[in-house]
C-alpha cells in the first residue's frame, strides 16, 4: 500500500485480504469465520436471491493524527441493522456480534486503513442475507452475516463541490407504509431506474418526493435531505425515509452551534425560501446541492454562489469530519478507538 495515492482513490470496491462471516442455523448464530475468498457459496433457492431478504449497512473507519483507528457511532449501525432484520423477517444480528465482526474485519485489514490527512477512510460493508432454501414465499430459517471492507478516497476529489439534483415525480423510492425506513437492498433496486435516467440527463442524483401526496420532500437518492434557513437546520420527517446517522449527528452539531433544528414534513414549495440545501450520508458527510431541477415542470432552484458550498454547510461538514478523524473533541462520545 506504499504507493497508493489515497486522495485519488474512488468510492468503489477494493480487494483487501480478509472478510469475516457468521452463519445462523438451528435458531442460533455460530462461530465467526475469517475468509480470504471474495465469493460466497449459497443455495440457488436462498431467499435473498428470490424474495429480497437482504439488508446492509455502510460505515467507515478513520485514522487519526495519532495513527489510531476510529469507528463512528457503530452502535447506531448495529441497531439499524436489527430494525432492518425485523422489518423483513430476518434473524437479528446481536449488537456484540456486529461489533466483534466489524472490529475483526478492520483489524485484519489494518494496513488498508488510509493514513490521516487525505480525507480517505476504510469503508465497512456489513451484509445480512437469507440463505435458507424456500420456494414458497416465507422467511428463511438460515442467514449469513458478513463484513467486508475496502479503502475509499474522499467523496469530493477537488474539495467540497456542489452538485445538481433532479426532482422526480414519476417514480417513488419507497411506499408510505413500505420499507423505506429500513436499509434493505430492494429499496435500491427500485430506485435505480430513476437515478440512471437522471445520470443520462446530466444529474448525479435525484430527489424523491413522499409517494402519497407528492407534496413533501423525502430523500436525495441514498442520502437524507437538509436545508438551512436563517438560523435553522431543517430536515424532512417521513415514514419512508431511512434514518441517517450522519443526519442525526448533523442535527446535534447544528444544535451545539446554537442553531434551531426542525424535523418535520418539508413541502416542495419551501425550496425557494432556503439559503443552503444538501444531501447527507456516510459516503460524503454532506453533498452540497447547487441546483435542483424539477423534471416535470422545469422549475429550477439555485443555491450556490460562484459554484461554492454555503458557509453553514461547510461549517457543519468540517465539524463532523473533525470529530470522525479525532481532530475535534468528541463531546458526545460518538467515537470508538480500536
Ligand atoms: C444509508 C442511507 C442513508 C445515509 O445513512 P447514514 O447512516 O448517514 O450513512 C440515507 N438514505 C438512504 C436511503 C440510505 O440507504
PDB file of N, CA, C and O and ligand atoms in Angstrom, residues 56-58 77 80 173 180 182-183 187-188 219-224 241-247 280-283, ligand 1:
ATOM      1  N   UNK A  56     -28.279  -4.250   4.543  1.00  0.00           N
ATOM      2  CA  UNK A  56     -26.853  -3.922   4.650  1.00  0.00           C
ATOM      3  C   UNK A  56     -26.659  -2.668   5.488  1.00  0.00           C
ATOM      4  O   UNK A  56     -27.610  -1.977   5.846  1.00  0.00           O
ATOM      5  N   UNK A  57     -25.409  -2.400   5.792  1.00  0.00           N
ATOM      6  CA  UNK A  57     -25.031  -1.174   6.488  1.00  0.00           C
ATOM      7  C   UNK A  57     -23.845  -0.566   5.763  1.00  0.00           C
ATOM      8  O   UNK A  57     -23.183  -1.237   4.962  1.00  0.00           O
ATOM      9  N   UNK A  58     -23.583   0.696   6.037  1.00  0.00           N
ATOM     10  CA  UNK A  58     -22.428   1.352   5.452  1.00  0.00           C
ATOM     11  C   UNK A  58     -21.820   2.222   6.536  1.00  0.00           C
ATOM     12  O   UNK A  58     -22.522   3.048   7.129  1.00  0.00           O
ATOM     13  N   UNK A  77     -25.387   1.825  13.828  1.00  0.00           N
ATOM     14  CA  UNK A  77     -25.471   0.940  12.666  1.00  0.00           C
ATOM     15  C   UNK A  77     -25.969  -0.444  13.079  1.00  0.00           C
ATOM     16  O   UNK A  77     -26.773  -1.063  12.383  1.00  0.00           O
ATOM     17  N   UNK A  80     -29.663  -0.192  13.724  1.00  0.00           N
ATOM     18  CA  UNK A  80     -30.419  -0.021  12.482  1.00  0.00           C
ATOM     19  C   UNK A  80     -30.505  -1.344  11.729  1.00  0.00           C
ATOM     20  O   UNK A  80     -31.539  -1.679  11.153  1.00  0.00           O
ATOM     21  N   UNK A 173     -39.299   6.137  -4.436  1.00  0.00           N
ATOM     22  CA  UNK A 173     -38.268   5.265  -3.873  1.00  0.00           C
ATOM     23  C   UNK A 173     -38.901   4.223  -2.972  1.00  0.00           C
ATOM     24  O   UNK A 173     -38.504   3.066  -2.945  1.00  0.00           O
ATOM     25  N   UNK A 180     -39.179   1.880   3.227  1.00  0.00           N
ATOM     26  CA  UNK A 180     -38.243   2.990   3.061  1.00  0.00           C
ATOM     27  C   UNK A 180     -37.433   3.323   4.300  1.00  0.00           C
ATOM     28  O   UNK A 180     -36.333   3.867   4.211  1.00  0.00           O
ATOM     29  N   UNK A 182     -36.067   1.256   6.383  1.00  0.00           N
ATOM     30  CA  UNK A 182     -35.022   0.282   6.727  1.00  0.00           C
ATOM     31  C   UNK A 182     -34.052   0.141   5.556  1.00  0.00           C
ATOM     32  O   UNK A 182     -34.404   0.460   4.407  1.00  0.00           O
ATOM     33  N   UNK A 183     -32.831  -0.315   5.872  1.00  0.00           N
ATOM     34  CA  UNK A 183     -31.770  -0.315   4.857  1.00  0.00           C
ATOM     35  C   UNK A 183     -31.720  -1.671   4.154  1.00  0.00           C
ATOM     36  O   UNK A 183     -30.868  -2.509   4.464  1.00  0.00           O
ATOM     37  N   UNK A 187     -35.043  -1.558  -1.770  1.00  0.00           N
ATOM     38  CA  UNK A 187     -35.281  -0.123  -1.956  1.00  0.00           C
ATOM     39  C   UNK A 187     -34.361   0.431  -3.037  1.00  0.00           C
ATOM     40  O   UNK A 187     -34.724   1.344  -3.778  1.00  0.00           O
ATOM     41  N   UNK A 188     -33.152  -0.090  -3.070  1.00  0.00           N
ATOM     42  CA  UNK A 188     -32.176   0.401  -4.036  1.00  0.00           C
ATOM     43  C   UNK A 188     -32.512  -0.061  -5.439  1.00  0.00           C
ATOM     44  O   UNK A 188     -32.411   0.707  -6.402  1.00  0.00           O
ATOM     45  N   UNK A 219     -36.249  11.895   0.136  1.00  0.00           N
ATOM     46  CA  UNK A 219     -34.805  11.710   0.220  1.00  0.00           C
ATOM     47  C   UNK A 219     -34.095  12.063  -1.073  1.00  0.00           C
ATOM     48  O   UNK A 219     -34.670  12.014  -2.154  1.00  0.00           O
ATOM     49  N   UNK A 220     -32.817  12.347  -0.951  1.00  0.00           N
ATOM     50  CA  UNK A 220     -31.984  12.632  -2.113  1.00  0.00           C
ATOM     51  C   UNK A 220     -31.243  11.349  -2.477  1.00  0.00           C
ATOM     52  O   UNK A 220     -30.106  11.138  -2.059  1.00  0.00           O
ATOM     53  N   UNK A 221     -31.893  10.472  -3.226  1.00  0.00           N
ATOM     54  CA  UNK A 221     -31.293   9.187  -3.589  1.00  0.00           C
ATOM     55  C   UNK A 221     -30.944   8.418  -2.334  1.00  0.00           C
ATOM     56  O   UNK A 221     -31.793   8.231  -1.468  1.00  0.00           O
ATOM     57  N   UNK A 222     -29.689   7.981  -2.184  1.00  0.00           N
ATOM     58  CA  UNK A 222     -29.300   7.220  -0.994  1.00  0.00           C
ATOM     59  C   UNK A 222     -28.817   8.126   0.135  1.00  0.00           C
ATOM     60  O   UNK A 222     -27.966   7.727   0.929  1.00  0.00           O
ATOM     61  N   UNK A 223     -29.361   9.314   0.233  1.00  0.00           N
ATOM     62  CA  UNK A 223     -28.923  10.250   1.274  1.00  0.00           C
ATOM     63  C   UNK A 223     -30.124  11.049   1.786  1.00  0.00           C
ATOM     64  O   UNK A 223     -31.087  11.257   1.061  1.00  0.00           O
ATOM     65  N   UNK A 224     -30.035  11.513   3.011  1.00  0.00           N
ATOM     66  CA  UNK A 224     -31.086  12.369   3.582  1.00  0.00           C
ATOM     67  C   UNK A 224     -30.930  13.784   3.040  1.00  0.00           C
ATOM     68  O   UNK A 224     -29.863  14.170   2.538  1.00  0.00           O
ATOM     69  N   UNK A 241     -38.508   7.582   4.966  1.00  0.00           N
ATOM     70  CA  UNK A 241     -37.096   7.993   4.912  1.00  0.00           C
ATOM     71  C   UNK A 241     -36.261   7.045   5.763  1.00  0.00           C
ATOM     72  O   UNK A 241     -36.682   6.609   6.824  1.00  0.00           O
ATOM     73  N   UNK A 242     -35.049   6.763   5.293  1.00  0.00           N
ATOM     74  CA  UNK A 242     -34.113   5.950   6.081  1.00  0.00           C
ATOM     75  C   UNK A 242     -33.437   6.875   7.092  1.00  0.00           C
ATOM     76  O   UNK A 242     -32.812   7.876   6.691  1.00  0.00           O
ATOM     77  N   UNK A 243     -33.556   6.592   8.377  1.00  0.00           N
ATOM     78  CA  UNK A 243     -32.922   7.486   9.362  1.00  0.00           C
ATOM     79  C   UNK A 243     -31.393   7.443   9.256  1.00  0.00           C
ATOM     80  O   UNK A 243     -30.757   6.464   9.618  1.00  0.00           O
ATOM     81  N   UNK A 244     -30.838   8.510   8.724  1.00  0.00           N
ATOM     82  CA  UNK A 244     -29.388   8.602   8.502  1.00  0.00           C
ATOM     83  C   UNK A 244     -28.668   8.950   9.804  1.00  0.00           C
ATOM     84  O   UNK A 244     -29.072   9.873  10.520  1.00  0.00           O
ATOM     85  N   UNK A 245     -27.597   8.243  10.071  1.00  0.00           N
ATOM     86  CA  UNK A 245     -26.803   8.504  11.279  1.00  0.00           C
ATOM     87  C   UNK A 245     -26.016   9.810  11.103  1.00  0.00           C
ATOM     88  O   UNK A 245     -25.795  10.558  12.052  1.00  0.00           O
ATOM     89  N   UNK A 246     -25.650  10.085   9.859  1.00  0.00           N
ATOM     90  CA  UNK A 246     -24.972  11.351   9.575  1.00  0.00           C
ATOM     91  C   UNK A 246     -25.929  12.518   9.866  1.00  0.00           C
ATOM     92  O   UNK A 246     -25.543  13.500  10.517  1.00  0.00           O
ATOM     93  N   UNK A 247     -27.171  12.386   9.399  1.00  0.00           N
ATOM     94  CA  UNK A 247     -28.156  13.449   9.617  1.00  0.00           C
ATOM     95  C   UNK A 247     -28.413  13.631  11.120  1.00  0.00           C
ATOM     96  O   UNK A 247     -28.458  14.766  11.614  1.00  0.00           O
ATOM     97  N   UNK A 280     -27.077  14.324   2.852  1.00  0.00           N
ATOM     98  CA  UNK A 280     -26.087  13.841   3.817  1.00  0.00           C
ATOM     99  C   UNK A 280     -26.141  12.332   4.011  1.00  0.00           C
ATOM    100  O   UNK A 280     -27.192  11.715   3.931  1.00  0.00           O
ATOM    101  N   UNK A 281     -24.960  11.760   4.230  1.00  0.00           N
ATOM    102  CA  UNK A 281     -24.812  10.322   4.430  1.00  0.00           C
ATOM    103  C   UNK A 281     -23.344  10.006   4.687  1.00  0.00           C
ATOM    104  O   UNK A 281     -22.490  10.891   4.542  1.00  0.00           O
ATOM    105  N   UNK A 282     -23.059   8.768   5.064  1.00  0.00           N
ATOM    106  CA  UNK A 282     -21.694   8.374   5.417  1.00  0.00           C
ATOM    107  C   UNK A 282     -20.679   8.618   4.299  1.00  0.00           C
ATOM    108  O   UNK A 282     -19.554   9.045   4.564  1.00  0.00           O
ATOM    109  N   UNK A 283     -21.074   8.350   3.052  1.00  0.00           N
ATOM    110  CA  UNK A 283     -20.105   8.427   1.951  1.00  0.00           C
ATOM    111  C   UNK A 283     -19.460   9.802   1.837  1.00  0.00           C
ATOM    112  O   UNK A 283     -18.240   9.921   1.751  1.00  0.00           O
TER     113      UNK A 283
HETATM  114  C1  LIG B   1     -27.603   4.592   4.154  1.00  0.00           C
HETATM  115  C2  LIG B   1     -28.619   5.570   3.692  1.00  0.00           C
HETATM  116  C3  LIG B   1     -28.581   6.928   4.087  1.00  0.00           C
HETATM  117  C4  LIG B   1     -27.446   7.521   4.884  1.00  0.00           C
HETATM  118  O1  LIG B   1     -27.339   6.996   6.156  1.00  0.00           O
HETATM  119  P1  LIG B   1     -26.008   7.225   7.005  1.00  0.00           P
HETATM  120  O2  LIG B   1     -26.246   6.432   8.232  1.00  0.00           O
HETATM  121  O3  LIG B   1     -25.882   8.660   7.269  1.00  0.00           O
HETATM  122  O4  LIG B   1     -24.891   6.711   6.171  1.00  0.00           O
HETATM  123  C5  LIG B   1     -29.614   7.752   3.676  1.00  0.00           C
HETATM  124  N1  LIG B   1     -30.616   7.303   2.895  1.00  0.00           N
HETATM  125  C6  LIG B   1     -30.674   6.012   2.482  1.00  0.00           C
HETATM  126  C7  LIG B   1     -31.804   5.582   1.628  1.00  0.00           C
HETATM  127  C8  LIG B   1     -29.679   5.118   2.876  1.00  0.00           C
HETATM  128  O5  LIG B   1     -29.739   3.845   2.457  1.00  0.00           O
END
